[in-house]
CSV table of C-alpha atoms in Angstrom, one decimal:
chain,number,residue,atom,x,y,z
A,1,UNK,CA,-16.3,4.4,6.4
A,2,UNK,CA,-13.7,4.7,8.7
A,3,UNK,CA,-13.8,1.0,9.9
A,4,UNK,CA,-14.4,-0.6,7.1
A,5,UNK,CA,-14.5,0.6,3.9
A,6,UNK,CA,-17.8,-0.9,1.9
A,7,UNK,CA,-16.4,-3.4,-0.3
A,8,UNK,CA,-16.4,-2.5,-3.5
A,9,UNK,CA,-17.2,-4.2,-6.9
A,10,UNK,CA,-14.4,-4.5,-10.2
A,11,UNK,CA,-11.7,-1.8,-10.2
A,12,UNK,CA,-12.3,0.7,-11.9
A,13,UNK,CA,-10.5,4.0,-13.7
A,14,UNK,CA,-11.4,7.0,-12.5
A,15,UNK,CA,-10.5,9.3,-15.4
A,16,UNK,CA,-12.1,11.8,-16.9
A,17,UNK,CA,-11.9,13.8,-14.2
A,18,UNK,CA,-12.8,17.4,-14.5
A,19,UNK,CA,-10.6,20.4,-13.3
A,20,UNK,CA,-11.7,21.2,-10.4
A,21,UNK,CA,-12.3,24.9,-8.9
A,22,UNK,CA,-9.5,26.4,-7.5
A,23,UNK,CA,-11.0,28.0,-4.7
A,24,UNK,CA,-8.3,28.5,-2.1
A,25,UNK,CA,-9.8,26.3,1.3
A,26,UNK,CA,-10.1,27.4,4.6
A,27,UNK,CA,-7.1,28.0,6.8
A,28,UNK,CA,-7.2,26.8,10.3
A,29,UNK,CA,-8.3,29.4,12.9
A,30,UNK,CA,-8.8,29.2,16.6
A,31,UNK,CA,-12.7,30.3,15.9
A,32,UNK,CA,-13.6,26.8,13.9
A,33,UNK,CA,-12.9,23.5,14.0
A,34,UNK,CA,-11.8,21.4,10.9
A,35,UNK,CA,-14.2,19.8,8.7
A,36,UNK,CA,-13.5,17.1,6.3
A,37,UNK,CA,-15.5,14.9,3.9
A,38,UNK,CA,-14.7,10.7,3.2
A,39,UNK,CA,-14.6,10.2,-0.2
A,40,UNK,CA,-15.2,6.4,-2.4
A,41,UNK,CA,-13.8,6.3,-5.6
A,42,UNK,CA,-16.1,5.4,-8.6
A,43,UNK,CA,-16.5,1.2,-8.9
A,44,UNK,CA,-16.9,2.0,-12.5
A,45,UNK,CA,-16.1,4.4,-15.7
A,46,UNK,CA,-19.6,5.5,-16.3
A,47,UNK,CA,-20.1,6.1,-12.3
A,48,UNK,CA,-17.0,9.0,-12.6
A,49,UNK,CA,-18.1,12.0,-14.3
A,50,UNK,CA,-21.1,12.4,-11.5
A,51,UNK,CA,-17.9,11.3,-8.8
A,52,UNK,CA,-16.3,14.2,-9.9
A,53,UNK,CA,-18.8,16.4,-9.9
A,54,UNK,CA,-19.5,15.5,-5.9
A,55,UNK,CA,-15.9,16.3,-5.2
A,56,UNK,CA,-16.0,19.5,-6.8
A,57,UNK,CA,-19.2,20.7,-4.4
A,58,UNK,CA,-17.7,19.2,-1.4
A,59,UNK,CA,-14.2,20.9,-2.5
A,60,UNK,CA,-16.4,24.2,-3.0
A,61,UNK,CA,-17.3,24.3,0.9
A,62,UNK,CA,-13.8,24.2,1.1
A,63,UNK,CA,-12.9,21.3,3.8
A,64,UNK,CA,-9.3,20.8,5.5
A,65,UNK,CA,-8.6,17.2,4.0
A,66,UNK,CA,-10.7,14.6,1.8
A,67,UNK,CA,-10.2,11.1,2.7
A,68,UNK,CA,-9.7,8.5,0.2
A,69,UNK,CA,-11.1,4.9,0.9
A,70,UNK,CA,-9.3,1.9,-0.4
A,71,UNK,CA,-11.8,-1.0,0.2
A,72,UNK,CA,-12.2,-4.1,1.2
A,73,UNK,CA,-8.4,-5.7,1.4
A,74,UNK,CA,-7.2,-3.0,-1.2
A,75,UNK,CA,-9.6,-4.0,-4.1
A,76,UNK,CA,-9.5,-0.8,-5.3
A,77,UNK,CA,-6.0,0.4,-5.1
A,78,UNK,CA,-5.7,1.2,-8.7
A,79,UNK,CA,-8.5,4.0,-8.5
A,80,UNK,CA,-7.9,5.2,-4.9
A,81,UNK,CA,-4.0,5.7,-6.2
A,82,UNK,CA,-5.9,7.8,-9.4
A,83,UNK,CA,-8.4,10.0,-7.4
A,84,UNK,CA,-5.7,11.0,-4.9
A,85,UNK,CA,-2.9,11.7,-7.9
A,86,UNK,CA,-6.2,13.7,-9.3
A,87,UNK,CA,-6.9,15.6,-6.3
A,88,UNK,CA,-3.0,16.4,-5.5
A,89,UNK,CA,-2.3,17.8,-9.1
A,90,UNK,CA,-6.0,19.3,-9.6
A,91,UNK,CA,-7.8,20.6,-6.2
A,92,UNK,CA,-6.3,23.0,-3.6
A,93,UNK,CA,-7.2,20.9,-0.7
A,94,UNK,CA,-5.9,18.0,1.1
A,95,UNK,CA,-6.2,14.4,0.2
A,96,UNK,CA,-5.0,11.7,2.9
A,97,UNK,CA,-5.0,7.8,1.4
A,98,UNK,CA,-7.0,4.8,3.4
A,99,UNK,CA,-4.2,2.4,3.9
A,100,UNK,CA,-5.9,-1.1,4.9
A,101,UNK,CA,-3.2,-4.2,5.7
A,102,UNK,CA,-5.3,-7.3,6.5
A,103,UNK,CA,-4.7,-10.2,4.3
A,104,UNK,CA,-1.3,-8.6,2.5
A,105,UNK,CA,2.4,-9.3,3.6
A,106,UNK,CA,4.4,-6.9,5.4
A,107,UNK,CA,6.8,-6.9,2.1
A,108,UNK,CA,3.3,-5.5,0.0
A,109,UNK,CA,2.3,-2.9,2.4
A,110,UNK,CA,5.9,-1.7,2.5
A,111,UNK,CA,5.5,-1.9,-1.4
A,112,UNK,CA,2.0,0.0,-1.2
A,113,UNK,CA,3.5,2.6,1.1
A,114,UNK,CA,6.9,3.5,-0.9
A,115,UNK,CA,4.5,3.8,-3.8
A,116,UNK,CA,2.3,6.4,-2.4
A,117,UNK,CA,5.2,8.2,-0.8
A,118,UNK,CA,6.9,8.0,-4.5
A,119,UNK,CA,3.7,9.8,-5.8
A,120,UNK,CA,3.8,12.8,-3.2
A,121,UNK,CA,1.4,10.9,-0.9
A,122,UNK,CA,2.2,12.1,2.8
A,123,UNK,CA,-0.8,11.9,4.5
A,124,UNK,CA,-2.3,8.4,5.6
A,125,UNK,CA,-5.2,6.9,7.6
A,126,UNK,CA,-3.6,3.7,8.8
A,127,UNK,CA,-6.4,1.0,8.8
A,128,UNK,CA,-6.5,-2.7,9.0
A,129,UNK,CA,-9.2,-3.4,7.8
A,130,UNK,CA,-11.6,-6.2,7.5
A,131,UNK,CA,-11.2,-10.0,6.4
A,132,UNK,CA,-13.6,-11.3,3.8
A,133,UNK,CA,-17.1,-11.6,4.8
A,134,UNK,CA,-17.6,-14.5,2.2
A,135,UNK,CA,-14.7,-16.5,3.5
A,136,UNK,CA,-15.2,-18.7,6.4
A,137,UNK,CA,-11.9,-20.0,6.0
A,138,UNK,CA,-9.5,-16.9,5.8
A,139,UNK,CA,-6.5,-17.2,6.9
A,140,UNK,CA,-4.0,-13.5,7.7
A,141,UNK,CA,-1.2,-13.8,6.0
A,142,UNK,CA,1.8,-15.6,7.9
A,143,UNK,CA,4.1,-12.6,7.4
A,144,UNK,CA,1.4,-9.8,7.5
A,145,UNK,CA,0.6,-6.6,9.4
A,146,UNK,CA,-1.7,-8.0,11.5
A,147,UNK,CA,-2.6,-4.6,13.1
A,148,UNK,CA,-3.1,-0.5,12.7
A,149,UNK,CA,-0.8,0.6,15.1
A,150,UNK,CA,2.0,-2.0,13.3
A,151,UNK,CA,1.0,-0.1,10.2
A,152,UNK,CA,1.6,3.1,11.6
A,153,UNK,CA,5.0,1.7,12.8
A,154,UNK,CA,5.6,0.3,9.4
A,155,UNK,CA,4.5,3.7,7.6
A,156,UNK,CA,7.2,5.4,10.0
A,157,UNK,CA,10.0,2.6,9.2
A,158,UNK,CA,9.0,2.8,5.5
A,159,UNK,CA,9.6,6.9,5.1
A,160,UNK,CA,12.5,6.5,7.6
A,161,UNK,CA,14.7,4.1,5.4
A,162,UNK,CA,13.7,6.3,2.3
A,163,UNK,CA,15.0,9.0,4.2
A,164,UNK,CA,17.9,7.3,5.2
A,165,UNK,CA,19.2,6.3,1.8
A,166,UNK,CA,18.2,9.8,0.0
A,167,UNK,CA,19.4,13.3,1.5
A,168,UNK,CA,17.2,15.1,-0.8
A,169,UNK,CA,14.2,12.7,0.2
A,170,UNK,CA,15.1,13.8,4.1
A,171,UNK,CA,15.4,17.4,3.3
A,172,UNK,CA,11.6,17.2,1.4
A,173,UNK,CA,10.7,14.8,4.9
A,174,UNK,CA,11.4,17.7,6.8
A,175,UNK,CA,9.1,20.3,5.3
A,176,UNK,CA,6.5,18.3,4.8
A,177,UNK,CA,6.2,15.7,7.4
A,178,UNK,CA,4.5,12.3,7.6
A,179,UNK,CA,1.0,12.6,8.8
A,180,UNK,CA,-1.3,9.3,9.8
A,181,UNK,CA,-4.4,9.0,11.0
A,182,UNK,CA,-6.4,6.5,13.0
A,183,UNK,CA,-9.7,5.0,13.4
A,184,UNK,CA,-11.6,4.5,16.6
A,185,UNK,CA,-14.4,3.2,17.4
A,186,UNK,CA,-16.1,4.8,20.6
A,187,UNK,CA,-19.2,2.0,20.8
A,188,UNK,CA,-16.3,-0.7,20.3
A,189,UNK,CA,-15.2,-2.8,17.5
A,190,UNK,CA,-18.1,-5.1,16.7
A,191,UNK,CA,-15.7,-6.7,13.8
A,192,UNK,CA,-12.9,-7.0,16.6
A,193,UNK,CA,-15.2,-7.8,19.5
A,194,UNK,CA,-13.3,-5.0,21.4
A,195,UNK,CA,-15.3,-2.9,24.4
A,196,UNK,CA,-15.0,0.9,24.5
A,197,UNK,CA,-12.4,0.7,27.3
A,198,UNK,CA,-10.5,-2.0,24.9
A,199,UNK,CA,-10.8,0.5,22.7
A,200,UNK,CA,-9.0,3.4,24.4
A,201,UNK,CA,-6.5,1.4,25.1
A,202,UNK,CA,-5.8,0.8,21.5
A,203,UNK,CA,-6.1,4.2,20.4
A,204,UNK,CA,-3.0,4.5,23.0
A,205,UNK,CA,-1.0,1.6,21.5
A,206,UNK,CA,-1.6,3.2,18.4
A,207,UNK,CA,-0.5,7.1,19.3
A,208,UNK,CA,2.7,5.3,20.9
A,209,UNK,CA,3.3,3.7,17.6
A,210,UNK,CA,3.5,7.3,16.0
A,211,UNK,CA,-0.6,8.4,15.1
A,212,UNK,CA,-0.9,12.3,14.7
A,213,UNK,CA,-4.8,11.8,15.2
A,214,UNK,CA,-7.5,9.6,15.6
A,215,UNK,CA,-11.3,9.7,13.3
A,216,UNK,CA,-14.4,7.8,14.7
A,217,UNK,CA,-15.9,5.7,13.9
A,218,UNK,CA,-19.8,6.9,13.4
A,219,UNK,CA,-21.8,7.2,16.3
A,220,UNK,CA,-25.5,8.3,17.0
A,221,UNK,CA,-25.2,10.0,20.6
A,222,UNK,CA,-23.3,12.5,21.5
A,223,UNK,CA,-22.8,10.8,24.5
A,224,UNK,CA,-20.8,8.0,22.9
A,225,UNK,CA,-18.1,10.3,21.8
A,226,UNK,CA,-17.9,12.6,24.4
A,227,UNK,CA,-17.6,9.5,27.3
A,228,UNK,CA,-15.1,8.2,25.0
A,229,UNK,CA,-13.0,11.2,24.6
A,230,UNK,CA,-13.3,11.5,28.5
A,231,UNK,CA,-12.1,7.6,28.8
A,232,UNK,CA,-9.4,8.3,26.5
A,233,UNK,CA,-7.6,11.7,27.8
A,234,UNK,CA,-7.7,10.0,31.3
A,235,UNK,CA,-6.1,6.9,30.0
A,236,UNK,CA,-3.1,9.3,28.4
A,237,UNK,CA,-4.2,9.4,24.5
A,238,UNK,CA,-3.8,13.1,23.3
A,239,UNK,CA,-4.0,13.3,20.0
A,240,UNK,CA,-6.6,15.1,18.6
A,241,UNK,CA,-9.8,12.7,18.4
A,242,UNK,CA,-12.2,14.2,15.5
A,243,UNK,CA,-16.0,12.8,15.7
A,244,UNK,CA,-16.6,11.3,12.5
A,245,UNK,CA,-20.4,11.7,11.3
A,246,UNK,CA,-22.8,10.3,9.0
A,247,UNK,CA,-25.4,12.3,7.7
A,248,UNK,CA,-29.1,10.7,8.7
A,249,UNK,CA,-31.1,11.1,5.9
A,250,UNK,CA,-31.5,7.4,4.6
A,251,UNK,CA,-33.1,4.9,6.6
A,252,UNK,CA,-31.6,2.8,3.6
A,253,UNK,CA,-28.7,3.9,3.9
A,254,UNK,CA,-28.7,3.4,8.3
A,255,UNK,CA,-29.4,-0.3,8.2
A,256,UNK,CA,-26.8,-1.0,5.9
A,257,UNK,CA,-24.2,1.1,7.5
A,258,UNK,CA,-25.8,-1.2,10.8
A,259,UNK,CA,-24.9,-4.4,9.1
A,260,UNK,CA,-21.3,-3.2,7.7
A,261,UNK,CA,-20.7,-1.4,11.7
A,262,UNK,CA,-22.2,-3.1,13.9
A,263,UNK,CA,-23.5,0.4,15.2
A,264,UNK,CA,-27.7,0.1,15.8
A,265,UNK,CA,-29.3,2.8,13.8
A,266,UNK,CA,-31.1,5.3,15.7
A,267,UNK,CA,-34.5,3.5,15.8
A,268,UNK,CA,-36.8,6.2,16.6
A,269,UNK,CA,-35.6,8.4,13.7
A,270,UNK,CA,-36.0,5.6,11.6
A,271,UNK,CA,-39.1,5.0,11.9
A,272,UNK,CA,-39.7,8.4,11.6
A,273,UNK,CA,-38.0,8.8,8.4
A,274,UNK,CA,-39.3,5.4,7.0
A,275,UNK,CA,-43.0,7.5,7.6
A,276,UNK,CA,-42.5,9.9,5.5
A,277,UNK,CA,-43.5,10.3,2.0
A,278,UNK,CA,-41.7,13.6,0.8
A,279,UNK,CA,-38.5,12.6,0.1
A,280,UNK,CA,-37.3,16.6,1.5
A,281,UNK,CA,-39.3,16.0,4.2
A,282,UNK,CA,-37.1,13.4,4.8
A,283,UNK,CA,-34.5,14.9,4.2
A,284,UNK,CA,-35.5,17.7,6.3
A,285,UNK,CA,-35.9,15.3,9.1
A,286,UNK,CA,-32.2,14.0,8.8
A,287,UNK,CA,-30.6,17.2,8.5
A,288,UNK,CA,-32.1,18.4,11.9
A,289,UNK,CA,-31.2,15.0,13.9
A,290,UNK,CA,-28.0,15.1,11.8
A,291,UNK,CA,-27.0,18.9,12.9
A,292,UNK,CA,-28.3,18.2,16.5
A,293,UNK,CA,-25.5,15.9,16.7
A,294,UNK,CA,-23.0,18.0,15.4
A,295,UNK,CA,-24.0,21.0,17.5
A,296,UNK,CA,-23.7,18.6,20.5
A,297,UNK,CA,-20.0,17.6,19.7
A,298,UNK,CA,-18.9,21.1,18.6
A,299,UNK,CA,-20.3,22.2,22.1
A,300,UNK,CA,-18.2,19.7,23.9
A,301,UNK,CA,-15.1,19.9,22.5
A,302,UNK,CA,-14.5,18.1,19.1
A,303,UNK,CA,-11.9,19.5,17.6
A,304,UNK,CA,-13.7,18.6,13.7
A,305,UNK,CA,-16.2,16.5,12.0
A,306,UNK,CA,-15.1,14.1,9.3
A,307,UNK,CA,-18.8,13.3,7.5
A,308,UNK,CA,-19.0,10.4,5.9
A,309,UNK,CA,-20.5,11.0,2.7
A,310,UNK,CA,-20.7,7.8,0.8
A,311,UNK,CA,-20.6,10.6,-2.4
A,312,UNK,CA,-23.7,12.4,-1.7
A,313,UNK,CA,-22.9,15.8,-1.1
A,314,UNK,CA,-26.2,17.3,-0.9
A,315,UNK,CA,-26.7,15.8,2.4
A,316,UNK,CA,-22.7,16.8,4.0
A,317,UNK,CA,-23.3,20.5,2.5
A,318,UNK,CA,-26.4,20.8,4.3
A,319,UNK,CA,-25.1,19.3,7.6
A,320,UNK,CA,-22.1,22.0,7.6
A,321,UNK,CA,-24.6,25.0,6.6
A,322,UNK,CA,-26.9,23.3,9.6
A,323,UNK,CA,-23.7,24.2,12.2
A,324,UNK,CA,-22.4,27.1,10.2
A,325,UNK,CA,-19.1,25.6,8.9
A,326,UNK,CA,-20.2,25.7,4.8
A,327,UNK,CA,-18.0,27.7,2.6
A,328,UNK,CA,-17.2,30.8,4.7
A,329,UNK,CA,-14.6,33.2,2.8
A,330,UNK,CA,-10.8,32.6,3.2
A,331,UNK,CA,-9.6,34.5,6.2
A,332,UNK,CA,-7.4,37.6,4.9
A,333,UNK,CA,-4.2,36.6,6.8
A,334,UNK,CA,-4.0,33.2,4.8
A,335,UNK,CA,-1.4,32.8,2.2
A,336,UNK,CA,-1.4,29.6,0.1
A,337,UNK,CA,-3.1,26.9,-1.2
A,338,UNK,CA,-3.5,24.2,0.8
A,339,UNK,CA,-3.4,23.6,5.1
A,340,UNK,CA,-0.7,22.1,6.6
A,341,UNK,CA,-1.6,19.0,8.1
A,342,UNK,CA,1.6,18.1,9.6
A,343,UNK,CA,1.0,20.8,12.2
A,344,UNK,CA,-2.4,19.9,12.9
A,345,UNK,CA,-4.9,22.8,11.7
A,346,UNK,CA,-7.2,21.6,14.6
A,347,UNK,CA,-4.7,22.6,17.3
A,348,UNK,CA,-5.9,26.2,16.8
A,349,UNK,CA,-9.4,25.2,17.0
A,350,UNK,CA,-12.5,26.0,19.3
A,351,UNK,CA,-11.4,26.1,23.1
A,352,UNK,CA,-11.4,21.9,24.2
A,353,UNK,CA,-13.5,22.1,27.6
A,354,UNK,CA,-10.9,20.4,30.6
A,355,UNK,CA,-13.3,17.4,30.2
A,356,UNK,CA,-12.1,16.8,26.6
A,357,UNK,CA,-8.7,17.5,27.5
């Protein structure tokens, strides 16, 4: 997730990947917003062959950008770095890289950063993450980043000096610039014991630093965002704010996204869901709440939904074909493979309503 990436187990490889379709994706229009799926790479070899296979249906409804998580602390750097080269070299959309700083040194985030800009890397969601829940003790590191807006700053300083001491590294800068996203976190940050107004007023410290746009943390009203959004263009933040969404299928899968967030699960559905037997009409169940939401966001103004996915993409598909945004053919005028993300495929999107503005 967006705030803190569920921590996972060994490292693992993600090869074996397949090749993926090449199905062009979905140029930005001023009829739809964006949509965009997070993705968690495989904790282990035998988990990647059915990864894979969830990327390539979630590719297939053809999505503006994937996000990659990173974990807990960077714990699995080694197979976020793989899935993004994967997707880059392989899949006609967009990958953007979870980049977490908490516990590392300013020199190894620099480090982290050159080598992802090294490897064609140029789109970020600047994180900083959680410290170890196991670890009374923990300490940040003396010399660290100790925030996300100083990791924006850093990513900034970082392809600056590479542009400084490389004229062909400027020239390639300048066609494809730096994008970085943010987190925010509309309820507040339970992990940072920030209030929604606290909030907003980070989300402004870190569009200052240089943010092109902010993702949500999840949310269960659509309330939450759309007061937050409201907070937030009054306070002077306007970057594009996209509500980030988690499908509500599980009531598994809510409490523990309630214990890693701090977000309360929707009791009524849950107990709801918890009462059924059939598994679809479970599913069923979710879908509807899940698309409500949507529908509810869409209506007020979000300019895209990020859904969280934890790599289940039977529930995301069916939450986009729920508000009409799964897999619709390529618009004739588009030429190309891939949307430009530097230019914000969301500024042509669905009419923002002045309240949202």
């Amino acid at each position: 997730m967006t705030a803190s990436d569920v921590p996972p187990s060994a490292p693992a490889t993600a090869h074996a990947a397949p090749e993926l379709n090449a199905a062009h994706i979905r140029p930005p229009t001023r009829q739809r917003p964006t949509i965009s799926f997070e993705l968690m790479p495989p904790r282990n070899p035998a988990a990647a062959p059915k990864f894979w296979g969830t990327v390539e249906r979630l590719i297939a409804a053809r999505p503006d950008f994937v996000s990659v998580t990173y974990g807990a602390a960077g714990g699995d750097r080694d197979t976020a770095r793989t899935v993004i080269s994967r997707i880059l070299e392989h899949a006609p959309v967009l990958p953007i890289a979870h980049l977490t700083c908490v516990g590392a040194s300013r020199d190894n985030v620099a480090e982290v950063i050159d080598e992802f800009l090294a490897e064609g890397v140029r789109s970020f969601l600047a994180l900083r993450g959680d410290p170890p829940r196991d670890q009374p003790d923990w300490r940040p590191h003396p010399d660290g980043v100790h925030s996300s807006d100083e990791l924006v700053a850093l990513l900034r300083e970082v392809e600056a000096t590479r542009c400084a001491s490389n004229p062909s590294t400027a020239l390639r800068s300048a066609a494809r610039p730096l994008t970085i996203a943010v987190a925010t976190f509309p309820d507040g940050n339970l992990a940072a014991g920030t209030t929604r107004t606290q909030e907003v007023q980070r989300l402004l410290e870190k569009q200052q630093a240089g943010a092109n746009f902010a993702i949500t943390q999840l949310f269960y009203e659509a309330s939450t965002y759309i007061d937050f959004v409201t907070e937030a263009r009054a306070a002077g933040v306007t970057i594009p704010i996209l509500a980030g969404l988690l499908p509500m299928t599980d009531p598994s899968r809510l409490a523990r996204v309630e214990s890693l967030t701090g977000v309360p699960a929707p009791s009524a559905l849950v107990r709801e869901l918890e009462a059924l037997d059939d598994p679809a009409a479970r599913h069923a169940l979710g879908i509807r709440a899940s698309v409500e939401l949507a529908n509810a966001v869409l209506a007020a103004g979000a300019p895209g939904l990020h859904i969280y996915t934890f790599n289940k993409h039977e529930a995301a598909l069916d939450l986009l074909e729920g508000v009409h945004l799964g897999g619709e053919p390529v618009h004739p005028g588009f030429s190309g493979t891939g949307s430009d993300l530097a230019s914000g495929p969301w500024v042509g999107a669905s009419p923002i309503p002045a309240v949202l503005t």
